[in-house]
């Protein structure tokens, strides 16, 4: 099945699910989403078609619906993650389809269970969407998302910490509003402490995410000054370079490069890096990554090197690292004819990425050209140019000239634009080489006039054949004519630099300047907003104006047309807010009127050209060919204006359809919010009533606790109460058994009532289906003949009788539901009573145990006291015996002989 058929089936399934959210429709929709996921639809969003846009809008809306089942939501998010495969698709999902706020709302709904797979899936897709994309703080649920991230980053769940840190790093980067919101949180200090603790984590990815967040939040504050001060910054540099070289993967390397680029924007940290002693060794290791075949890693490495080139103190060090080994290699390469290349040489790695056959390496090629331009400009601008640099230039020139070839006007517009961008960067690098005499001599030996002339001819043919009715606005940087024009002017500038050194270059240069097709590049350059383009155009224009066949009149008309178009665009941009309030029908009519007037003026102009009367009266001394070229420019400008008006009309219609869709979505969300508010109000009332009941129960429980305390005191005072408590325990056990029997009986009755309720529900559904059948029969009988009105009346009466029966059954159903609720309430009360009795039984058992323990301790003490008493009595008897013996001994003696001291 092709993509279009699958999308149509998916859109139909979405509409059916919206109309009736049954289990069958849910399964059908999920199957269609999985079927589309199995197709190759990488460029689905960038195609600009209406069908994919409608499908994606419907899927995003269903994903944000809280009533959707988690399995369906997970399947939809998997498909959306598959669609977000490139930067253009991610930007469209983020800005046009508002997927970021939808995913944030899903996370907010499931914030109570952060570890479930759906939340992790949303976090991973959000991290992909928000990378290098600014998220405004006014986005729906963004504050709730930030609170969720802060809370879960401080949790102990390792599975959710890493995606939360990555998403937080994306939200904080270049986003002052989100940074201010995080800093204003109450728990920001514990959050900072948690992040600082993460710096010692064993995962390099977690460390990079943490450093990125801290750099965004605290770089210009006291905390950041302590983290990135002169004592710690060298360790930070070493850590980041190690992660770039030995990271866990492409994702870690991306965030490491972004972190270092952000740190280099601080002048203080950039100055620290210029004094970093291991910079050359670290850069050599980073350049070694260019030998891999991964275009994503190479692009991030080249981005880092370009950022380092922006610092004047580091550019010379980069030149030493890149060109010094290349010079050593090239001196030996002449003898070995390139055999045994040292793959550790960074200069050769840069040259290999210039013409890399790896798919998706176009950006790497352009970045390598820009980096070489920066480095060679620094190296050639020195007081003396080393031989290694000249050897590298000699080796580089054949590769650059090979990049200038291969232009085919029959290719698609995207390929032509890529080729023109590559030609512009290559020519710019050749111009840098021409800034130094020895390097310019090498360039003049390799570049020929024929090559430049054929290159300009091919570019002019592409620029001239570009249809104005289908191209973007002339001032747009993405316009193919603009890109071709810049490539042409850069090539002409190179020819101007080499016209004295290369044979036949001056003749070819002046020949091209007099070509009438040069009007478009000149007019686009002179009306550009880029200063460098204007200066290049003026420099070449000064060379061209003295030439006899230069079409100055056509150039003036073209510049005037471009200026008029820009003025019209400015007026439309000022009036855009007012235009949005105008009804659609009026806009269409005014657009059609303007296009009709434009076509009438075009026909009148054609008639005037055919008659030739006005041409003979006004411009008798001008050649007819030049005048025809002027009016051809006017015709193309008018056709371009007409296409722009048509594009504005289509954009307005698309905006209105999107606004209607958003209004419908807002109404649905508002109705859903009101329903939830009513439901929450009912729950609040129920909770208040339940609270009052529990308050009464709490009072009774307090009284029971006091009585239990009195019982415990009585048990401690008298040992005889233990038997009575045992008897009460037996009685309570019998009451518990009786209550348990009642509970089982109530549960059995509840099941019977539920079965009866299910039977009544089925009967109600059957009656409802019969009611719908009778209604259809009634609709058919309306179209019958008049003589069957009596039968229709009898059917109406029968239908009313059925309605009455249904009403009665609904009343009975409501009564059964009320009885079911009463049974549920009674069962809950019985459960609570059983719990209370069980607690009292436990307390009584504990008191009995305590009393037994105390009684045993008292008996032990009694035994000990009796033993001590017997011991004292024995001692007393001994003392009495001794006293008696003394009296008996002293009774026969005289009183004078008695020793009273005894």
Short mmCIF file of N, CA and C in Angstrom, two decimals, residues 604-743:
data_model
loop_
_atom_site.label_atom_id
_atom_site.label_comp_id
_atom_site.label_asym_id
_atom_site.label_seq_id
_atom_site.Cartn_x
_atom_site.Cartn_y
_atom_site.Cartn_z
N UNK A 604 -2.64 45.28 -22.48
CA UNK A 604 -2.48 46.60 -23.11
C UNK A 604 -1.03 46.85 -23.50
N UNK A 605 -0.11 46.42 -22.62
CA UNK A 605 1.30 46.62 -22.93
C UNK A 605 1.71 45.80 -24.15
N UNK A 606 1.18 44.58 -24.24
CA UNK A 606 1.51 43.73 -25.41
C UNK A 606 0.99 44.37 -26.69
N UNK A 607 -0.23 44.94 -26.64
CA UNK A 607 -0.76 45.60 -27.82
C UNK A 607 0.10 46.78 -28.23
N UNK A 608 0.57 47.54 -27.22
CA UNK A 608 1.41 48.69 -27.55
C UNK A 608 2.74 48.26 -28.17
N UNK A 609 3.27 47.15 -27.66
CA UNK A 609 4.52 46.65 -28.24
C UNK A 609 4.31 46.19 -29.68
N UNK A 610 3.14 45.57 -29.94
CA UNK A 610 2.88 45.10 -31.30
C UNK A 610 2.70 46.25 -32.27
N UNK A 611 2.01 47.26 -31.87
CA UNK A 611 1.81 48.40 -32.78
C UNK A 611 3.08 49.18 -32.98
N UNK A 612 3.89 49.33 -31.90
CA UNK A 612 5.14 50.06 -32.02
C UNK A 612 4.98 51.56 -32.08
N UNK A 613 3.76 52.07 -31.85
CA UNK A 613 3.55 53.51 -31.97
C UNK A 613 4.26 54.27 -30.86
N UNK A 614 4.04 53.81 -29.59
CA UNK A 614 4.65 54.54 -28.48
C UNK A 614 6.16 54.41 -28.47
N UNK A 615 6.65 53.31 -28.98
CA UNK A 615 8.09 53.15 -29.03
C UNK A 615 8.72 54.17 -29.97
N UNK A 616 8.05 54.44 -31.10
CA UNK A 616 8.59 55.40 -32.06
C UNK A 616 8.48 56.82 -31.53
N UNK A 617 7.45 57.10 -30.68
CA UNK A 617 7.27 58.47 -30.20
C UNK A 617 8.23 58.80 -29.07
N UNK A 618 8.47 57.84 -28.14
CA UNK A 618 9.19 58.18 -26.91
C UNK A 618 10.67 57.86 -27.01
N UNK A 619 11.03 56.71 -27.50
CA UNK A 619 12.44 56.30 -27.49
C UNK A 619 12.87 55.98 -28.91
N UNK A 620 13.05 56.99 -29.70
CA UNK A 620 13.40 56.78 -31.10
C UNK A 620 14.86 56.38 -31.26
N UNK A 621 15.71 56.78 -30.31
CA UNK A 621 17.13 56.53 -30.47
C UNK A 621 17.59 55.23 -29.80
N UNK A 622 16.69 54.50 -29.17
CA UNK A 622 17.07 53.24 -28.49
C UNK A 622 16.76 52.06 -29.39
N UNK A 623 17.53 51.03 -29.16
CA UNK A 623 17.29 49.83 -29.94
C UNK A 623 16.10 49.07 -29.41
N UNK A 624 15.36 48.45 -30.35
CA UNK A 624 14.14 47.76 -29.97
C UNK A 624 14.44 46.56 -29.06
N UNK A 625 15.59 45.92 -29.23
CA UNK A 625 15.91 44.75 -28.41
C UNK A 625 16.03 45.11 -26.94
N UNK A 626 16.70 46.25 -26.66
CA UNK A 626 16.83 46.66 -25.27
C UNK A 626 15.48 46.99 -24.66
N UNK A 627 14.61 47.65 -25.45
CA UNK A 627 13.29 48.01 -24.93
C UNK A 627 12.46 46.75 -24.67
N UNK A 628 12.59 45.77 -25.56
CA UNK A 628 11.86 44.51 -25.33
C UNK A 628 12.36 43.85 -24.05
N UNK A 629 13.68 43.91 -23.83
CA UNK A 629 14.21 43.35 -22.58
C UNK A 629 13.66 44.06 -21.36
N UNK A 630 13.52 45.39 -21.47
CA UNK A 630 12.95 46.16 -20.35
C UNK A 630 11.54 45.69 -20.05
N UNK A 631 10.74 45.57 -21.09
CA UNK A 631 9.35 45.16 -20.85
C UNK A 631 9.22 43.69 -20.49
N UNK A 632 10.20 42.89 -20.92
CA UNK A 632 10.20 41.52 -20.42
C UNK A 632 10.43 41.50 -18.91
N UNK A 633 11.34 42.38 -18.45
CA UNK A 633 11.55 42.48 -17.00
C UNK A 633 10.27 42.94 -16.30
N UNK A 634 9.58 43.91 -16.91
CA UNK A 634 8.33 44.37 -16.31
C UNK A 634 7.29 43.25 -16.29
N UNK A 635 7.20 42.50 -17.42
CA UNK A 635 6.24 41.40 -17.46
C UNK A 635 6.55 40.35 -16.38
N UNK A 636 7.84 40.02 -16.24
CA UNK A 636 8.20 39.04 -15.20
C UNK A 636 7.90 39.57 -13.82
N UNK A 637 8.12 40.90 -13.62
CA UNK A 637 7.81 41.47 -12.31
C UNK A 637 6.31 41.41 -12.02
N UNK A 638 5.50 41.75 -13.08
CA UNK A 638 4.05 41.68 -12.89
C UNK A 638 3.59 40.25 -12.63
N UNK A 639 4.15 39.30 -13.38
CA UNK A 639 3.78 37.90 -13.14
C UNK A 639 4.20 37.44 -11.75
N UNK A 640 5.39 37.94 -11.33
CA UNK A 640 5.83 37.59 -9.97
C UNK A 640 4.90 38.16 -8.92
N UNK A 641 4.45 39.42 -9.14
CA UNK A 641 3.50 40.02 -8.20
C UNK A 641 2.20 39.24 -8.16
N UNK A 642 1.76 38.81 -9.34
CA UNK A 642 0.52 38.04 -9.37
C UNK A 642 0.67 36.73 -8.61
N UNK A 643 1.82 36.07 -8.79
CA UNK A 643 2.04 34.82 -8.04
C UNK A 643 2.12 35.08 -6.54
N UNK A 644 2.72 36.22 -6.17
CA UNK A 644 2.80 36.54 -4.73
C UNK A 644 1.41 36.76 -4.15
N UNK A 645 0.55 37.46 -4.91
CA UNK A 645 -0.81 37.67 -4.44
C UNK A 645 -1.56 36.36 -4.31
N UNK A 646 -1.35 35.46 -5.28
CA UNK A 646 -1.99 34.14 -5.19
C UNK A 646 -1.48 33.37 -3.98
N UNK A 647 -0.16 33.47 -3.73
CA UNK A 647 0.40 32.80 -2.55
C UNK A 647 -0.17 33.37 -1.26
N UNK A 648 -0.33 34.73 -1.24
CA UNK A 648 -0.92 35.35 -0.05
C UNK A 648 -2.35 34.86 0.17
N UNK A 649 -3.10 34.72 -0.95
CA UNK A 649 -4.48 34.25 -0.84
C UNK A 649 -4.52 32.82 -0.30
N UNK A 650 -3.66 31.95 -0.82
CA UNK A 650 -3.62 30.58 -0.32
C UNK A 650 -3.18 30.51 1.13
N UNK A 651 -2.19 31.36 1.47
CA UNK A 651 -1.73 31.38 2.87
C UNK A 651 -2.84 31.84 3.81
N UNK A 652 -3.63 32.84 3.32
CA UNK A 652 -4.74 33.33 4.15
C UNK A 652 -5.79 32.24 4.34
N UNK A 653 -6.10 31.50 3.26
CA UNK A 653 -7.09 30.43 3.39
C UNK A 653 -6.59 29.33 4.33
N UNK A 654 -5.30 29.00 4.21
CA UNK A 654 -4.74 27.99 5.11
C UNK A 654 -4.75 28.47 6.56
N UNK A 655 -4.43 29.76 6.76
CA UNK A 655 -4.45 30.30 8.13
C UNK A 655 -5.86 30.27 8.72
N UNK A 656 -6.87 30.58 7.85
CA UNK A 656 -8.25 30.55 8.35
C UNK A 656 -8.66 29.13 8.71
N UNK A 657 -8.26 28.15 7.89
CA UNK A 657 -8.61 26.76 8.22
C UNK A 657 -7.93 26.32 9.51
N UNK A 658 -6.67 26.72 9.67
CA UNK A 658 -5.99 26.39 10.92
C UNK A 658 -6.64 27.08 12.10
N UNK A 659 -7.08 28.33 11.92
CA UNK A 659 -7.75 29.04 13.01
C UNK A 659 -9.06 28.35 13.38
N UNK A 660 -9.82 27.92 12.36
CA UNK A 660 -11.06 27.18 12.66
C UNK A 660 -10.76 25.90 13.43
N UNK A 661 -9.69 25.21 13.02
CA UNK A 661 -9.34 23.99 13.73
C UNK A 661 -8.95 24.29 15.18
N UNK A 662 -8.19 25.36 15.38
CA UNK A 662 -7.79 25.72 16.74
C UNK A 662 -8.99 26.15 17.59
N UNK A 663 -9.96 26.86 16.95
CA UNK A 663 -11.15 27.27 17.68
C UNK A 663 -11.96 26.05 18.11
N UNK A 664 -12.09 25.08 17.19
CA UNK A 664 -12.82 23.86 17.55
C UNK A 664 -12.11 23.10 18.66
N UNK A 665 -10.78 23.05 18.56
CA UNK A 665 -10.03 22.38 19.63
C UNK A 665 -10.17 23.11 20.95
N UNK A 666 -10.18 24.46 20.92
CA UNK A 666 -10.35 25.24 22.16
C UNK A 666 -11.73 25.01 22.75
N UNK A 667 -12.77 24.98 21.90
CA UNK A 667 -14.11 24.73 22.43
C UNK A 667 -14.21 23.35 23.06
N UNK A 668 -13.59 22.37 22.41
CA UNK A 668 -13.63 21.02 22.97
C UNK A 668 -12.91 20.98 24.32
N UNK A 669 -11.73 21.62 24.39
CA UNK A 669 -11.00 21.63 25.65
C UNK A 669 -11.74 22.40 26.73
N UNK A 670 -12.43 23.49 26.33
CA UNK A 670 -13.18 24.26 27.32
C UNK A 670 -14.35 23.45 27.86
N UNK A 671 -15.07 22.75 26.97
CA UNK A 671 -16.18 21.91 27.44
C UNK A 671 -15.66 20.80 28.34
N UNK A 672 -14.55 20.24 27.97
CA UNK A 672 -13.97 19.19 28.80
C UNK A 672 -13.55 19.73 30.17
N UNK A 673 -12.97 20.96 30.17
CA UNK A 673 -12.56 21.56 31.44
C UNK A 673 -13.78 21.85 32.32
N UNK A 674 -14.87 22.34 31.72
CA UNK A 674 -16.07 22.60 32.50
C UNK A 674 -16.63 21.31 33.08
N UNK A 675 -16.62 20.23 32.28
CA UNK A 675 -17.11 18.95 32.80
C UNK A 675 -16.24 18.46 33.96
N UNK A 676 -14.94 18.63 33.81
CA UNK A 676 -14.06 18.22 34.91
C UNK A 676 -14.28 19.09 36.13
N UNK A 677 -14.55 20.40 35.93
CA UNK A 677 -14.81 21.28 37.07
C UNK A 677 -16.09 20.85 37.80
N UNK A 678 -17.13 20.52 37.05
CA UNK A 678 -18.36 20.05 37.69
C UNK A 678 -18.12 18.74 38.45
N UNK A 679 -17.34 17.87 37.84
CA UNK A 679 -17.04 16.60 38.50
C UNK A 679 -16.25 16.83 39.78
N UNK A 680 -15.28 17.74 39.72
CA UNK A 680 -14.49 18.04 40.91
C UNK A 680 -15.34 18.69 42.00
N UNK A 681 -16.31 19.53 41.58
CA UNK A 681 -17.22 20.12 42.57
C UNK A 681 -18.03 19.06 43.30
N UNK A 682 -18.54 18.09 42.53
CA UNK A 682 -19.29 17.00 43.17
C UNK A 682 -18.41 16.19 44.11
N UNK A 683 -17.17 15.93 43.66
CA UNK A 683 -16.26 15.20 44.54
C UNK A 683 -15.94 15.98 45.80
N UNK A 684 -15.84 17.31 45.66
CA UNK A 684 -15.57 18.14 46.83
C UNK A 684 -16.71 18.08 47.84
N UNK A 685 -17.95 18.17 47.34
CA UNK A 685 -19.09 18.06 48.25
C UNK A 685 -19.11 16.70 48.94
N UNK A 686 -18.87 15.66 48.17
CA UNK A 686 -18.85 14.32 48.75
C UNK A 686 -17.75 14.20 49.81
N UNK A 687 -16.58 14.82 49.52
CA UNK A 687 -15.49 14.78 50.49
C UNK A 687 -15.84 15.53 51.77
N UNK A 688 -16.54 16.69 51.63
CA UNK A 688 -16.96 17.44 52.82
C UNK A 688 -17.95 16.62 53.65
N UNK A 689 -18.91 15.98 52.99
CA UNK A 689 -19.87 15.15 53.74
C UNK A 689 -19.15 13.99 54.43
N UNK A 690 -18.22 13.39 53.70
CA UNK A 690 -17.47 12.29 54.29
C UNK A 690 -16.62 12.76 55.47
N UNK A 691 -16.08 13.98 55.35
CA UNK A 691 -15.27 14.53 56.44
C UNK A 691 -16.11 14.72 57.69
N UNK A 692 -17.35 15.23 57.54
CA UNK A 692 -18.22 15.40 58.70
C UNK A 692 -18.53 14.05 59.36
N UNK A 693 -18.78 13.03 58.52
CA UNK A 693 -19.03 11.71 59.09
C UNK A 693 -17.82 11.19 59.85
N UNK A 694 -16.65 11.36 59.23
CA UNK A 694 -15.43 10.90 59.90
C UNK A 694 -15.14 11.69 61.17
N UNK A 695 -15.56 12.97 61.19
CA UNK A 695 -15.37 13.77 62.41
C UNK A 695 -16.20 13.19 63.55
N UNK A 696 -17.44 12.81 63.26
CA UNK A 696 -18.26 12.17 64.29
C UNK A 696 -17.69 10.85 64.73
N UNK A 697 -17.25 10.06 63.76
CA UNK A 697 -16.64 8.79 64.12
C UNK A 697 -15.38 8.99 64.95
N UNK A 698 -14.63 10.06 64.63
CA UNK A 698 -13.41 10.35 65.40
C UNK A 698 -13.75 10.66 66.85
N UNK A 699 -14.83 11.42 67.10
CA UNK A 699 -15.24 11.71 68.47
C UNK A 699 -15.60 10.44 69.23
N UNK A 700 -16.34 9.57 68.56
CA UNK A 700 -16.68 8.31 69.22
C UNK A 700 -15.44 7.47 69.48
N UNK A 701 -14.49 7.53 68.56
CA UNK A 701 -13.25 6.79 68.77
C UNK A 701 -12.46 7.35 69.95
N UNK A 702 -12.47 8.68 70.10
CA UNK A 702 -11.76 9.29 71.24
C UNK A 702 -12.37 8.83 72.55
N UNK A 703 -13.71 8.80 72.61
CA UNK A 703 -14.36 8.31 73.82
C UNK A 703 -14.00 6.85 74.09
N UNK A 704 -13.97 6.09 73.03
CA UNK A 704 -13.61 4.69 73.21
C UNK A 704 -12.17 4.54 73.68
N UNK A 705 -11.29 5.39 73.20
CA UNK A 705 -9.90 5.36 73.66
C UNK A 705 -9.82 5.68 75.15
N UNK A 706 -10.59 6.70 75.59
CA UNK A 706 -10.59 7.03 77.02
C UNK A 706 -11.10 5.88 77.85
N UNK A 707 -12.16 5.24 77.38
CA UNK A 707 -12.65 4.08 78.11
C UNK A 707 -11.62 2.96 78.15
N UNK A 708 -10.90 2.78 77.05
CA UNK A 708 -9.86 1.75 77.03
C UNK A 708 -8.75 2.05 78.03
N UNK A 709 -8.40 3.35 78.17
CA UNK A 709 -7.40 3.73 79.16
C UNK A 709 -7.88 3.40 80.58
N UNK A 710 -9.17 3.69 80.86
CA UNK A 710 -9.70 3.35 82.19
C UNK A 710 -9.66 1.85 82.43
N UNK A 711 -9.99 1.09 81.40
CA UNK A 711 -9.92 -0.37 81.53
C UNK A 711 -8.50 -0.83 81.81
N UNK A 712 -7.52 -0.22 81.12
CA UNK A 712 -6.14 -0.61 81.35
C UNK A 712 -5.71 -0.30 82.79
N UNK A 713 -6.15 0.84 83.36
CA UNK A 713 -5.83 1.16 84.75
C UNK A 713 -6.45 0.16 85.72
N UNK A 714 -7.70 -0.21 85.45
CA UNK A 714 -8.34 -1.21 86.29
C UNK A 714 -7.61 -2.55 86.22
N UNK A 715 -7.13 -2.90 85.01
CA UNK A 715 -6.38 -4.15 84.88
C UNK A 715 -5.09 -4.12 85.66
N UNK A 716 -4.42 -2.96 85.69
CA UNK A 716 -3.19 -2.83 86.46
C UNK A 716 -3.45 -2.84 87.97
N UNK A 717 -4.58 -2.34 88.44
CA UNK A 717 -4.88 -2.28 89.88
C UNK A 717 -5.29 -3.64 90.44
N UNK A 718 -5.97 -4.42 89.71
CA UNK A 718 -6.50 -5.68 90.26
C UNK A 718 -6.28 -6.79 89.26
N UNK A 719 -5.75 -7.92 89.75
CA UNK A 719 -5.41 -9.03 88.88
C UNK A 719 -6.64 -9.85 88.51
N UNK A 720 -7.71 -9.70 89.29
CA UNK A 720 -8.88 -10.53 89.07
C UNK A 720 -9.65 -10.15 87.82
N UNK A 721 -9.40 -8.91 87.30
CA UNK A 721 -10.14 -8.46 86.12
C UNK A 721 -9.70 -9.17 84.86
N UNK A 722 -8.59 -9.90 84.91
CA UNK A 722 -8.10 -10.58 83.71
C UNK A 722 -9.10 -11.61 83.19
N UNK A 723 -9.70 -12.34 84.10
CA UNK A 723 -10.68 -13.34 83.68
C UNK A 723 -11.86 -12.69 82.99
N UNK A 724 -12.31 -11.55 83.54
CA UNK A 724 -13.43 -10.84 82.93
C UNK A 724 -13.09 -10.34 81.53
N UNK A 725 -11.87 -9.85 81.38
CA UNK A 725 -11.44 -9.39 80.04
C UNK A 725 -11.42 -10.55 79.06
N UNK A 726 -11.02 -11.72 79.56
CA UNK A 726 -11.00 -12.89 78.69
C UNK A 726 -12.41 -13.25 78.22
N UNK A 727 -13.36 -13.15 79.14
CA UNK A 727 -14.73 -13.41 78.75
C UNK A 727 -15.23 -12.37 77.73
N UNK A 728 -14.90 -11.10 77.97
CA UNK A 728 -15.27 -10.06 76.99
C UNK A 728 -14.62 -10.33 75.63
N UNK A 729 -13.42 -10.84 75.66
CA UNK A 729 -12.74 -11.18 74.40
C UNK A 729 -13.51 -12.26 73.64
N UNK A 730 -13.99 -13.25 74.36
CA UNK A 730 -14.77 -14.30 73.71
C UNK A 730 -16.05 -13.71 73.12
N UNK A 731 -16.68 -12.80 73.90
CA UNK A 731 -17.91 -12.18 73.39
C UNK A 731 -17.63 -11.36 72.13
N UNK A 732 -16.54 -10.61 72.13
CA UNK A 732 -16.18 -9.80 70.96
C UNK A 732 -15.87 -10.69 69.76
N UNK A 733 -15.24 -11.84 70.02
CA UNK A 733 -14.95 -12.74 68.92
C UNK A 733 -16.25 -13.26 68.30
N UNK A 734 -17.25 -13.55 69.16
CA UNK A 734 -18.53 -13.97 68.60
C UNK A 734 -19.18 -12.87 67.79
N UNK A 735 -19.11 -11.61 68.31
CA UNK A 735 -19.67 -10.48 67.55
C UNK A 735 -18.96 -10.31 66.23
N UNK A 736 -17.61 -10.49 66.24
CA UNK A 736 -16.85 -10.36 65.00
C UNK A 736 -17.28 -11.41 63.98
N UNK A 737 -17.46 -12.63 64.45
CA UNK A 737 -17.89 -13.67 63.53
C UNK A 737 -19.26 -13.37 62.94
N UNK A 738 -20.15 -12.87 63.79
CA UNK A 738 -21.48 -12.50 63.28
C UNK A 738 -21.40 -11.38 62.26
N UNK A 739 -20.55 -10.37 62.55
CA UNK A 739 -20.39 -9.27 61.59
C UNK A 739 -19.74 -9.76 60.30
N UNK A 740 -18.82 -10.70 60.41
CA UNK A 740 -18.20 -11.24 59.21
C UNK A 740 -19.21 -12.00 58.36
N UNK A 741 -20.10 -12.71 59.00
CA UNK A 741 -21.15 -13.39 58.26
C UNK A 741 -22.07 -12.40 57.56
N UNK A 742 -22.40 -11.31 58.30
CA UNK A 742 -23.24 -10.28 57.68
C UNK A 742 -22.53 -9.65 56.47
N UNK A 743 -21.23 -9.45 56.63
CA UNK A 743 -20.48 -8.86 55.51
C UNK A 743 -20.49 -9.78 54.30
#
